[in-house]
Amino acid sequence: MITFTPLSGAAGTPRTVPLAYLLQVDDVRILLDCGSPDWCPEASGEEVEVYGPPLWEAYCDALKECAPSVDLVLISHGDLSHSGLYAYAHAHWGLSAPAYTTLPVQAMARIAATEDVEGIRDEQLVNDGSSSSQSLDLEGSASPSSPTASPRPDPALASATPPPSSRTTKPRYVATVQQVHDAFDSVNVLRYSQPCHLQGKCQGLTIIPFNAGHTLGGTIWKIRSPSAGTILYAVDMNHMRERHLDGTVLIRQAGAGGGVFESLARPDLLITDAERANVTTARRKDRDSALLDCVTATLSSRNSLLMPCDSSTRVLELLVLLDQHWNYSRLKYPICLLSRTGREMLTFVRSMMEWLGGTISKEDVGEEGTGHGGRDRRRRDDDNDDEALGAFALRFRHLEFFPNPQSLMQTYSSKDPKLILAVPATLSHGPSRSLFSQFAEIPDNVVLLTGRSEPGTLGRVLFDKWNNSQREEAKWDRGKIGSNIMMDGVLRLEMHSKIPLQGAELEEFLAKERIAKEKEAAQQAALARTQRMLEADEGQSDSDSDDENSDSDDDDENEVERTLGEDLMDTTEDLKRSREGPNVSSRSSGKRKRGESGGADGVEWALGDDDGVTRISFDIYLKGNVAKATSFFKSAEGQTQRFRMFPYVEKRRKVDEYGETLDVGMWLRKGRVLEEDAEDEEAKEAKRRKEEEEAKKTPREPPSKFVTSIAEVQLACRLFFVDLEGLNDGRAVKTIVPQVNPRKMILIHAPRSATDALIKSCANIRAMTKEIYAPSQGETVQIGQQTNSFSISLSDELLASIRMSRFEDNEVGYVAGRIASLATSTIPVLQPTSSASLQSHTVALLPARAHMLGSRPTQPLPQSTMIGELKLTALKSRLAQVGIQAELVGEGVLICGAAAKRGASVDSLEDSVAVRKTARGRVELEGSVSDIYYRVRKEVYALHALVAA
């Protein structure tokens, strides 16, 4: 049975992102994608009224509840809407199930998540709903995940600071950079078309990734289950070839004959999106031309452009397009990429040339011409010294990287014409939002949008403003290119920033930090002192434990002390006075007490001069008197004399059920001491010097505070939108889905209008399935029935008796046996049964019949099974090879023999056979009994796997 639950990105909702779905196949729970919402939406009432409030609380609660029970995670794309929340769920919510994706998706998702968390944590204090962060903020100490301080706000500044809005009151689940790296390091990577047979609880499932287009490494997941069949998860596809990517393999290109890829055709369940089912996209040539014309015209007029973009996926298509245009038109204007991870992203992409497609080649795309020889290319490669061999395709000579807007302003003034690519595309935080607040106030500057962004963000506000200003026939989903508009009015933006502490705030923070350090140092000193005391007592732990655990040992020692009496003390005192002099009375008294308590300390001997006295203790008694002791048992001679002897107490070893106990702490301490002794002074000095150098390389960030302000932006720039999202439009979706022809289908990731449009289109196709589901968020859909699977082992004798028939890549055989349970195996074994016992068992099951005189009992004949699907075209070609002419007549009828020849007479029908295939897959042979009939039947049998009973 298949159970499907959309956690987010369901059908029929205005907010279609992020994407996260829980698919349960029998007992295996699979998480399809784990996207994150935009954590900084706008707080305007208009956006909430149109798209509703952000739904990430319900989504995050549902994901947090089901994360520990997930058995498998599949990630399809490397953007935030598909993989942004995986790192936080992996670190905090127990999402430790094995995760699979392709190598580019793993890297792109890591880069996108790193850019996102750094951008948010660099501007705002992250509150994930826990009480710890709130208390830290109130106490004025630094956040544990960041060195940035959060001091108590100054009363004088409280009035100037606006009250917190809904952008900051809701908990936001933002991971740290280290958590992002740890999470994506644990992801398993696969190649396209590489089957992966899962183990453990997922045993029996096979997952295969296929190219989906849209993003580098984007994946269509094929899941094969022995009980549920084939499941296809295909979202955000693009069948069109782009500049850096090939189209999806789901549909073949026209040059390859068209049609659906055979391995992906006719799945038992298709899970796909319908977001753009009612969208008509303009031709790619027109869209690219409109974008480049706008860029060239703006730069030629000495103005600048701001293009919000993502940090890892779709920005590659923009960079390739712009670089080709710059080289072709020989433009000299700079292309500025504001991203912390931009350089890292391009370095990785240059090493993944085998994943790229489109017009990208490994040699000369992006260079000044294609006629240079290998020697010139090698020289340029040595000069630039790129890391990847195929870096010629992605050498953007006009591209410059900037980590923040401040570095950009230091290099170029606001009056210099330039093209700025800034992250994120939603304009909700980071460099793009900071630049927009200044950029939009300059007349004739252009803000160029290439995507619609997530509902509720500043990017979607600007898109709606542009789309509402267009004519009805020039809307973005009408297949036309609109025109730019002039923005006016005032836009209130909530800006977040981090500024260093100064004056009284800095002094207050330093005082608190100093107090905290002193308190921590005192705690460390107390812990170290406690540890030293424990280690000092380790030497006496064995004897102390023996004294506590053995009463007989205590009795022996007490008896020794009683026997020795005062004589031992007098002897010891006299000897110490003679050796050490009168100035050691206090030490002698201390030693006497120790001797009294221990019972085994003897005389202290001093060697050497008084300046450097070395004292040695010996447990040997030099003199003593004979002591008489009474005994309960009397001997024949009367009372016996007990002579003094060496006071030895046998120590007993501690043992448990596994043998003698070991002190693990002692061995660890000895190991550390040995390691420290093994290191020479040079190694210790080098290690200390290296630590100092690392501390100098990463200077301590000055104490800072987060400041929130309201900026009123006077809009004076132009606004233009060109669709470069790289997704299928409605015509492609309505063409591809019927060709895939699934038995059942689930629609996700679509608004209500698009969902209804695709369902209506599929309803008009007679051969298309009618079982189409469109569950809402949190709604569970059950498909199929609960099936129970059992494991059974075949005995060697039974395997030797099976006659196997080959069918495609499998071998099929008929088995009849008796199940037996063996003591040596937990799996039942199928053993062969004799034909007589099987026959008697079969006869016993038949209903009783009246026995006729002279008749024999009815013997049931074993029935054979034929497996396979007959294709009349394949049968026709096979008959032609054996010399039998055949022609297709009508629909589903193949005429074989003499009647297939042109001008055949009526008499020739006797030597003809008609092969008919019904709609239910039944194959019928009709004709007179002749040689042709048996030959045709033989070829029909040859196209099937015959399983003999």
Short mmCIF file of N, CA, C and O in Angstrom, two decimals, residues 805-852:
data_model
loop_
_atom_site.label_atom_id
_atom_site.label_comp_id
_atom_site.label_asym_id
_atom_site.label_seq_id
_atom_site.Cartn_x
_atom_site.Cartn_y
_atom_site.Cartn_z
N SER A 805 12.57 -20.44 -17.96
CA SER A 805 12.34 -19.80 -19.26
C SER A 805 12.77 -18.35 -19.14
O SER A 805 12.43 -17.66 -18.16
N ARG A 806 13.50 -17.89 -20.14
CA ARG A 806 14.04 -16.53 -20.09
C ARG A 806 13.02 -15.54 -20.63
O ARG A 806 12.44 -15.75 -21.70
N PHE A 807 12.81 -14.45 -19.88
CA PHE A 807 11.91 -13.38 -20.31
C PHE A 807 12.59 -12.05 -20.01
O PHE A 807 12.82 -11.72 -18.84
N GLU A 808 12.94 -11.32 -21.08
CA GLU A 808 13.68 -10.07 -20.98
C GLU A 808 14.96 -10.31 -20.17
O GLU A 808 15.79 -11.12 -20.56
N ASP A 809 15.11 -9.66 -19.03
CA ASP A 809 16.32 -9.84 -18.22
C ASP A 809 16.11 -10.82 -17.07
O ASP A 809 16.97 -10.91 -16.19
N ASN A 810 15.00 -11.53 -17.06
CA ASN A 810 14.68 -12.42 -15.95
C ASN A 810 14.51 -13.84 -16.45
O ASN A 810 14.30 -14.09 -17.65
N GLU A 811 14.61 -14.77 -15.51
CA GLU A 811 14.33 -16.17 -15.77
C GLU A 811 13.17 -16.59 -14.88
O GLU A 811 13.19 -16.37 -13.67
N VAL A 812 12.15 -17.19 -15.50
CA VAL A 812 10.91 -17.52 -14.81
C VAL A 812 10.72 -19.03 -14.88
O VAL A 812 10.98 -19.67 -15.92
N GLY A 813 10.25 -19.60 -13.79
CA GLY A 813 9.99 -21.03 -13.74
C GLY A 813 8.81 -21.34 -12.84
O GLY A 813 8.43 -20.54 -11.98
N TYR A 814 8.22 -22.52 -13.02
CA TYR A 814 7.06 -22.97 -12.23
C TYR A 814 7.57 -23.84 -11.09
O TYR A 814 8.40 -24.74 -11.29
N VAL A 815 7.07 -23.58 -9.90
CA VAL A 815 7.52 -24.28 -8.70
C VAL A 815 6.33 -24.87 -7.99
O VAL A 815 5.29 -24.21 -7.82
N ALA A 816 6.45 -26.13 -7.59
CA ALA A 816 5.44 -26.79 -6.75
C ALA A 816 6.18 -27.55 -5.66
O ALA A 816 7.07 -28.36 -5.96
N GLY A 817 5.87 -27.27 -4.42
CA GLY A 817 6.60 -27.91 -3.35
C GLY A 817 5.84 -27.82 -2.04
O GLY A 817 4.69 -27.39 -1.98
N ARG A 818 6.50 -28.23 -1.00
CA ARG A 818 5.92 -28.25 0.33
C ARG A 818 6.82 -27.43 1.27
O ARG A 818 8.04 -27.58 1.24
N ILE A 819 6.22 -26.55 2.05
CA ILE A 819 6.97 -25.69 2.95
C ILE A 819 7.33 -26.46 4.21
O ILE A 819 6.48 -27.11 4.82
N ALA A 820 8.61 -26.38 4.55
CA ALA A 820 9.11 -27.06 5.75
C ALA A 820 9.92 -26.07 6.57
O ALA A 820 10.59 -25.19 6.02
N SER A 821 9.84 -26.23 7.87
CA SER A 821 10.61 -25.39 8.79
C SER A 821 11.75 -26.21 9.36
O SER A 821 11.54 -27.29 9.92
N LEU A 822 12.97 -25.69 9.20
CA LEU A 822 14.15 -26.38 9.69
C LEU A 822 14.66 -25.69 10.94
O LEU A 822 14.55 -24.47 11.09
N ALA A 823 15.25 -26.48 11.80
CA ALA A 823 15.78 -25.91 13.05
C ALA A 823 17.02 -25.08 12.81
O ALA A 823 17.37 -24.22 13.62
N THR A 824 17.70 -25.33 11.70
CA THR A 824 18.94 -24.60 11.43
C THR A 824 18.72 -23.28 10.72
O THR A 824 19.67 -22.54 10.49
N SER A 825 17.50 -22.96 10.35
CA SER A 825 17.25 -21.73 9.60
C SER A 825 15.97 -21.08 10.10
O SER A 825 15.00 -21.77 10.46
N THR A 826 15.98 -19.75 10.13
CA THR A 826 14.79 -19.00 10.52
C THR A 826 13.84 -18.77 9.36
O THR A 826 12.71 -18.35 9.57
N ILE A 827 14.30 -19.02 8.12
CA ILE A 827 13.48 -18.82 6.93
C ILE A 827 12.92 -20.18 6.50
O ILE A 827 13.68 -21.16 6.40
N PRO A 828 11.63 -20.29 6.27
CA PRO A 828 11.08 -21.57 5.82
C PRO A 828 11.66 -21.98 4.46
O PRO A 828 11.99 -21.13 3.62
N VAL A 829 11.74 -23.28 4.25
CA VAL A 829 12.35 -23.84 3.05
C VAL A 829 11.28 -24.55 2.24
O VAL A 829 10.44 -25.29 2.80
N LEU A 830 11.30 -24.32 0.92
CA LEU A 830 10.38 -24.99 0.01
C LEU A 830 11.07 -26.22 -0.55
O LEU A 830 12.07 -26.12 -1.27
N GLN A 831 10.54 -27.37 -0.21
CA GLN A 831 11.13 -28.64 -0.63
C GLN A 831 10.26 -29.30 -1.68
O GLN A 831 9.03 -29.11 -1.69
N PRO A 832 10.87 -30.07 -2.59
CA PRO A 832 10.06 -30.73 -3.63
C PRO A 832 9.22 -31.85 -3.04
O PRO A 832 9.58 -32.48 -2.04
N THR A 833 8.08 -32.09 -3.67
CA THR A 833 7.19 -33.18 -3.29
C THR A 833 7.09 -34.15 -4.44
O THR A 833 7.21 -33.78 -5.61
N SER A 834 6.86 -35.41 -4.11
CA SER A 834 6.73 -36.42 -5.16
C SER A 834 5.46 -36.19 -5.95
O SER A 834 4.47 -35.65 -5.46
N SER A 835 5.45 -36.59 -7.21
CA SER A 835 4.29 -36.37 -8.08
C SER A 835 3.08 -37.14 -7.57
O SER A 835 1.94 -36.71 -7.70
N ALA A 836 3.33 -38.32 -6.95
CA ALA A 836 2.20 -39.11 -6.46
C ALA A 836 1.49 -38.40 -5.32
O ALA A 836 0.26 -38.31 -5.27
N SER A 837 2.30 -37.86 -4.38
CA SER A 837 1.66 -37.19 -3.25
C SER A 837 0.97 -35.91 -3.69
O SER A 837 -0.10 -35.57 -3.21
N LEU A 838 1.59 -35.20 -4.66
CA LEU A 838 0.96 -33.98 -5.16
C LEU A 838 -0.33 -34.31 -5.89
O LEU A 838 -1.35 -33.63 -5.77
N GLN A 839 -0.32 -35.44 -6.66
CA GLN A 839 -1.51 -35.83 -7.40
C GLN A 839 -2.62 -36.26 -6.45
O GLN A 839 -3.79 -35.88 -6.63
N SER A 840 -2.28 -37.00 -5.42
CA SER A 840 -3.31 -37.43 -4.47
C SER A 840 -3.89 -36.23 -3.73
O SER A 840 -5.07 -36.18 -3.45
N HIS A 841 -3.02 -35.26 -3.45
CA HIS A 841 -3.51 -34.06 -2.78
C HIS A 841 -4.47 -33.29 -3.69
O HIS A 841 -5.50 -32.78 -3.25
N THR A 842 -4.16 -33.24 -4.99
CA THR A 842 -5.02 -32.52 -5.93
C THR A 842 -6.34 -33.24 -6.10
O THR A 842 -7.42 -32.63 -6.14
N VAL A 843 -6.29 -34.58 -6.19
CA VAL A 843 -7.54 -35.34 -6.35
C VAL A 843 -8.41 -35.20 -5.12
O VAL A 843 -9.64 -35.12 -5.20
N ALA A 844 -7.79 -35.14 -3.96
CA ALA A 844 -8.58 -35.02 -2.74
C ALA A 844 -9.32 -33.70 -2.67
O ALA A 844 -10.38 -33.61 -2.06
N LEU A 845 -8.79 -32.69 -3.32
CA LEU A 845 -9.44 -31.39 -3.29
C LEU A 845 -10.61 -31.30 -4.26
O LEU A 845 -11.43 -30.40 -4.16
N LEU A 846 -10.67 -32.23 -5.26
CA LEU A 846 -11.74 -32.18 -6.25
C LEU A 846 -13.04 -32.67 -5.63
O LEU A 846 -13.05 -33.51 -4.73
N PRO A 847 -14.18 -32.15 -6.09
CA PRO A 847 -15.46 -32.62 -5.55
C PRO A 847 -15.72 -34.07 -5.94
O PRO A 847 -15.31 -34.55 -7.00
N ALA A 848 -16.39 -34.75 -5.08
CA ALA A 848 -16.68 -36.17 -5.32
C ALA A 848 -17.67 -36.35 -6.46
O ALA A 848 -18.66 -35.62 -6.55
N ARG A 849 -17.40 -37.26 -7.39
CA ARG A 849 -18.27 -37.54 -8.52
C ARG A 849 -18.74 -39.02 -8.47
O ARG A 849 -18.07 -39.86 -7.88
N ALA A 850 -19.85 -39.26 -9.10
CA ALA A 850 -20.36 -40.64 -9.18
C ALA A 850 -19.45 -41.47 -10.07
O ALA A 850 -19.11 -41.06 -11.18
N HIS A 851 -19.07 -42.64 -9.58
CA HIS A 851 -18.16 -43.49 -10.33
C HIS A 851 -18.95 -44.37 -11.30
O HIS A 851 -19.86 -45.09 -10.92
N MET A 852 -18.57 -44.27 -12.59
CA MET A 852 -19.23 -45.06 -13.63
C MET A 852 -18.46 -46.35 -13.83
O MET A 852 -17.22 -46.39 -13.71
#
